[in-house]
XYZ file of C-alpha atoms in Angstrom:
265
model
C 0.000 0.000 0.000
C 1.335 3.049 -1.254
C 0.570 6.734 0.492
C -0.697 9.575 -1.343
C -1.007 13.199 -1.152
C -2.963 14.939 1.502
C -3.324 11.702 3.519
C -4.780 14.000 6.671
C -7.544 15.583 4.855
C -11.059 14.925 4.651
C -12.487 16.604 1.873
C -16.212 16.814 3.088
C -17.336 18.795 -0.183
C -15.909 15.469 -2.130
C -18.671 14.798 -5.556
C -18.920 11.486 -7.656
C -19.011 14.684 -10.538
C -15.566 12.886 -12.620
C -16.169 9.257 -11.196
C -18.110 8.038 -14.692
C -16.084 9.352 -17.740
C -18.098 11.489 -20.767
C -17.342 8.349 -23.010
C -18.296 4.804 -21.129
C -17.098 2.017 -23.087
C -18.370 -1.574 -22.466
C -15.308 -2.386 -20.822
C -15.947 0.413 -17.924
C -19.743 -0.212 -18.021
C -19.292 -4.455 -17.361
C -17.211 -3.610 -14.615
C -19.320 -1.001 -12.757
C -22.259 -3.468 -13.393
C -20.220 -6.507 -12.311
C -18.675 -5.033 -9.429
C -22.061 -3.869 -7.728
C -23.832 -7.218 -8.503
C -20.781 -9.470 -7.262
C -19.834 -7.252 -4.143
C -24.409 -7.309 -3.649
C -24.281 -10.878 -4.181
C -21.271 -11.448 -1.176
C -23.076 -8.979 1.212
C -26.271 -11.612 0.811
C -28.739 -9.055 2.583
C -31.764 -10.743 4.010
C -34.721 -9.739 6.469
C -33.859 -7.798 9.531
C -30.200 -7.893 9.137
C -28.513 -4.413 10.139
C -25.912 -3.536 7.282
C -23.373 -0.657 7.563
C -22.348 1.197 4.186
C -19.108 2.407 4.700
C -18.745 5.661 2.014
C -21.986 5.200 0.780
C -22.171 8.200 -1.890
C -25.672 8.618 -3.171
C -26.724 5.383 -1.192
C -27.633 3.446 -4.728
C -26.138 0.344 -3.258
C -27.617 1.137 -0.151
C -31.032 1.076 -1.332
C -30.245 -2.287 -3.266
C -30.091 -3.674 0.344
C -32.845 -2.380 1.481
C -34.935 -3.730 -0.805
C -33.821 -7.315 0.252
C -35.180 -6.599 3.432
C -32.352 -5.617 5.867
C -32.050 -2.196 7.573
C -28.966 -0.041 6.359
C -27.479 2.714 7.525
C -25.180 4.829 4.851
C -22.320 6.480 6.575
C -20.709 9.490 4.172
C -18.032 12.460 5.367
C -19.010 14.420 2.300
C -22.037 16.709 2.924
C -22.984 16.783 -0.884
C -23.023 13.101 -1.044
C -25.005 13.034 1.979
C -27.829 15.577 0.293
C -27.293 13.840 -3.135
C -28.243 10.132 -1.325
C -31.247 11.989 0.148
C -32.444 13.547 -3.320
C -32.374 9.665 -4.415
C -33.722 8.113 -1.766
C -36.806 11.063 -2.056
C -37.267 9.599 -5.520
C -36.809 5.625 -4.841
C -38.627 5.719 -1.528
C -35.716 3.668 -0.348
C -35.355 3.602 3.044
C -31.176 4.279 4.206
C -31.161 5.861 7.111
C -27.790 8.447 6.544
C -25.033 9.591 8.654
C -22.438 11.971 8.105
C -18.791 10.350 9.237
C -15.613 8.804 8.510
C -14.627 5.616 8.546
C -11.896 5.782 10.768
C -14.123 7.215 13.592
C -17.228 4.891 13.352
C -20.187 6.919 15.507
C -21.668 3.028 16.534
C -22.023 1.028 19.332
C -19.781 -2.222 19.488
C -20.959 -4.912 17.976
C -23.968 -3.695 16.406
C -24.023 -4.813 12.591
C -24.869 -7.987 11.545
C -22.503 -6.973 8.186
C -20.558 -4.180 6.600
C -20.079 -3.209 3.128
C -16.993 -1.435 1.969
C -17.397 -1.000 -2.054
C -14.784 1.328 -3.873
C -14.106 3.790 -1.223
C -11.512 2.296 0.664
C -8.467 3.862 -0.774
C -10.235 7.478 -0.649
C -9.888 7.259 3.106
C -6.851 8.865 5.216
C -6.459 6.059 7.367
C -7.334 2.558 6.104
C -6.059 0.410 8.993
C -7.881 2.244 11.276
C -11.001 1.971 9.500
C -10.534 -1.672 9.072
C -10.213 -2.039 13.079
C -13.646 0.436 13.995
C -15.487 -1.793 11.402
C -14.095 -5.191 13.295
C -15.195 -3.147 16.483
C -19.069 -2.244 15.071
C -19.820 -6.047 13.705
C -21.310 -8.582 15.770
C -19.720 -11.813 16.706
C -19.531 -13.498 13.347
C -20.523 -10.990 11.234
C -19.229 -10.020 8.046
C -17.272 -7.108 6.222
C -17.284 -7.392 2.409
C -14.767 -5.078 0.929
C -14.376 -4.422 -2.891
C -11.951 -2.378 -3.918
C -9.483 -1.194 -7.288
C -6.297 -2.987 -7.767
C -3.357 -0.358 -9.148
C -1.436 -3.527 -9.841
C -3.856 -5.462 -12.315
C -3.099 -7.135 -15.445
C -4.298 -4.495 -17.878
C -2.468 -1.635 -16.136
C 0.705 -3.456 -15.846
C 0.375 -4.185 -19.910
C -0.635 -0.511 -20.300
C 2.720 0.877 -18.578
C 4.652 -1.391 -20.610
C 2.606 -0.521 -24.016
C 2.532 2.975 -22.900
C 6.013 4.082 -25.089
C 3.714 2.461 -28.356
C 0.550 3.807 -27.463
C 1.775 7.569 -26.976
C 3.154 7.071 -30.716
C 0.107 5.496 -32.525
C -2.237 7.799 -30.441
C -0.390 10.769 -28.994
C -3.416 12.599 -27.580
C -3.266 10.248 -25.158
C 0.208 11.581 -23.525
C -1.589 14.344 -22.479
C -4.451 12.615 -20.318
C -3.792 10.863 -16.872
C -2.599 7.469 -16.898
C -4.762 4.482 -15.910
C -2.545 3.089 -13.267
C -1.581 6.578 -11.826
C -3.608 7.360 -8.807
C -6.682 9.569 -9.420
C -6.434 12.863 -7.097
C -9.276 12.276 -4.429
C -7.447 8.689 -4.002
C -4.918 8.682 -0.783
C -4.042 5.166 -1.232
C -3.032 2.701 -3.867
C -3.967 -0.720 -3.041
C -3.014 -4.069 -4.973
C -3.354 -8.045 -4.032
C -0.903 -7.713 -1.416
C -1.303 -4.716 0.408
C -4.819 -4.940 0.832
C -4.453 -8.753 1.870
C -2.059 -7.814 4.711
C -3.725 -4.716 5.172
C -7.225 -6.957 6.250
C -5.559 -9.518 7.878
C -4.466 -7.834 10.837
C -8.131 -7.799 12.057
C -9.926 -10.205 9.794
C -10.092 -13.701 8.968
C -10.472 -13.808 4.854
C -13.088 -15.991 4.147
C -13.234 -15.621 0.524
C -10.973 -13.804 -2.120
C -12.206 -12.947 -5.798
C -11.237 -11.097 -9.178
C -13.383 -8.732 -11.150
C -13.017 -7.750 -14.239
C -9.870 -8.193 -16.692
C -7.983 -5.710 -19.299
C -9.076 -2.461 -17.985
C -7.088 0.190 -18.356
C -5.247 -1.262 -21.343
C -4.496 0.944 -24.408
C -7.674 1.082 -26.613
C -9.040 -2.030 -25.097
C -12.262 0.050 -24.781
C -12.500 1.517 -28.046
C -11.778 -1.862 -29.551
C -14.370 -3.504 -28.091
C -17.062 -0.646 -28.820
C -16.502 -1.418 -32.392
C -17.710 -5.482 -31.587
C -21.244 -5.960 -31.746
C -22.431 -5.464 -28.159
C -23.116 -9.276 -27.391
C -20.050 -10.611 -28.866
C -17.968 -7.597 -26.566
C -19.848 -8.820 -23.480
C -20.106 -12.795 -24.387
C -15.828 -11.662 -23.957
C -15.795 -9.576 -21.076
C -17.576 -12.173 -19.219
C -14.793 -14.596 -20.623
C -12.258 -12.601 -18.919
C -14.592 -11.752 -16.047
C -14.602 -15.740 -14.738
C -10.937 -15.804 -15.387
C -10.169 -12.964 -13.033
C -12.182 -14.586 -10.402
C -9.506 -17.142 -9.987
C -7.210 -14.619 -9.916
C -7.722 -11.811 -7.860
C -3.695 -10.449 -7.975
C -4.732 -9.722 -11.456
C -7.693 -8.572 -11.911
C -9.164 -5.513 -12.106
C -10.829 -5.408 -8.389
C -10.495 -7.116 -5.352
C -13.407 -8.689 -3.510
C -12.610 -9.890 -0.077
C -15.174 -11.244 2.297
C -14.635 -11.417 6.123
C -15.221 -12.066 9.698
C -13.156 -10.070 13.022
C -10.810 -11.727 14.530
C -11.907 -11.877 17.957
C -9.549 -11.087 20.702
C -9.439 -13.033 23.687
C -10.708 -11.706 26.722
C-alpha cells in the first residue's frame, strides 16, 4: 500500500461529478455493473439484518439492500453526497437511514451490525487500517465485512505501462491525459493483491478472495471492443470476467469477504 497526497484531509465537499467518464465504453460499463452485482451478491442481505455502508455516496447500493429486506445505515463524510443520497432516496422511496462520518471514527455502538459493506471507497480514506479495526469493532460476533476495492497492480495496467512508449506514438493525444494506473487525485491510497491482503488480515479472517473484471485500463481495449457488436464484446468480457475470479492479484478489483478476529478476553 502506497501513500498519497494529503493523507490527513477529509475533503467533506468530495462529488462522484468525474467518477463516470463522458465516453463509457463496455469495458468500464461491465465492470461497474459486475462489481455492484458481485460485491451485492457477497453482502447476501436478508430480512432484519442491520448492514453498515461504509462511504456510501448517493446510497444506490444502499437502497439495493434495502430492498432485500435488511435495515442499512449509509455512513458518508461528504455533505454533498449526503444531500445527493437523500435527493435519491426522495425519488426511490428507499429507506437508508444516513449519517455523516468517517470511517476511521465509526459513531456506533460495538458490535452492532450484523454486516458491513466497503465498495470502492476504501483507498479514498486517510487512514485505512484504522477503519478496518472500527469496522471489526461495530460487527457482531460473526458478522461479516465485504470489501471491494481497485487494484493499481492489475493485469491491464501493468500491460498498459509497458505498451505505454507504443501507445503515446500510434495515439499521442493520449500523452496528455492521466494514466490508468496513476492514482486519481481524491485517491490517498493505492492498493493491490498484497497490500490490501495484509492490510485486512491484521483484524480479519479472509473468508473468501475474488477477481473482477480483466484488461481495464489497457491501451484502446475500450474503443476496440465498442466497435464489436455489443453481445459478442460482453459474451468476452464475461470470458475474462470468470478468469479474473480465480485470480484476484490480477484482476481488475479485489473482492474480499470477512469475519473479526476476535480477541481473547
Amino acid at each position: 500500500m502506497i501513500q498519497h497526497h494529503n493523507t490527513k484531509e477529509i475533503d467533506l465537499e468530495w462529488n462522484d461529478d468525474d467518477v463516470v467518464p463522458d465516453i463509457v465504453y463496455p469495458n468500464l460499463d461491465f465492470l461497474f455493473q459486475q462489481m455492484l452485482y458481485l460485491t451485492l451478491q457477497e453482502v447476501g442481505a436478508s430480512q432484519g439484518e442491520l448492514i453498515l455502508d461504509v462511504g456510501c455516496g448517493r446510497a444506490i447500493d444502499g437502497a439495493r439492500l434495502w430492498e432485500k429486506g435488511a435495515k442499512v445505515i449509509g455512513l458518508e463524510p461528504s455533505h454533498v453526497m449526503i444531500a445527493r443520497a437523500k435527493e435519491y432516496l426522495g425519488e426511490s422511496n428507499a429507506q437508508v437511514a444516513l449519517a455523516q462520518g468517517v470511517g476511521e471514527t465509526l459513531p456506533f455502538k460495538p458490535h452492532s451490525f450484523d454486516k458491513v459493506m466497503c465498495k470502492g471507497a476504501l483507498d479514498h480514506f486517510f487512514s485505512p487500517s484504522k477503519t478496518m479495526e472500527e469496522i471489526a469493532l461495530v460487527l457482531k460476533p460473526g458478522g461479516e465485512m465485504i470489501v471491494s476495492i481497485a487494484n493499481f497492480d492489475s493485469l491491464g495496467f501493468r500491460l498498459a505501462k509497458k505498451l505505454y512508449p507504443v501507445t503515446k506514438f500510434l495515439s499521442p493525444s493520449l500523452a496528455k491525459e492521466r494514466k490508468p494506473w496513476q492514482l486519481p487525485p481524491d485517491h490517498k491510497y493505492r492498493f493491490d493483491y498484497p497490500s490490501l491482503r495484509s492490510l485486512v488480515k491484521q483484524h480479519f479472517e479472509i473468508r473468501k478472495t475474488e477477481g473482477i473484471s480483466l484488461f481495464f485500463g489497457l491501451p484502446l481495449w475500450g474503443s476496440f471492443l465498442s466497435k464489436l457488436p455489443r453481445s459478442v464484446a460482453y459474451a468476452l468480457l464475461k470470458t475474462l470476467d470468470r478468469l479474473a475470479r480465480l485470480f484476484p492479484s490480477l484482476a481488475d478489483v479485489i473482492l474480499m469477504k470477512c469475519t473479526p478476529i476476535r480477541k481473547s478476553e
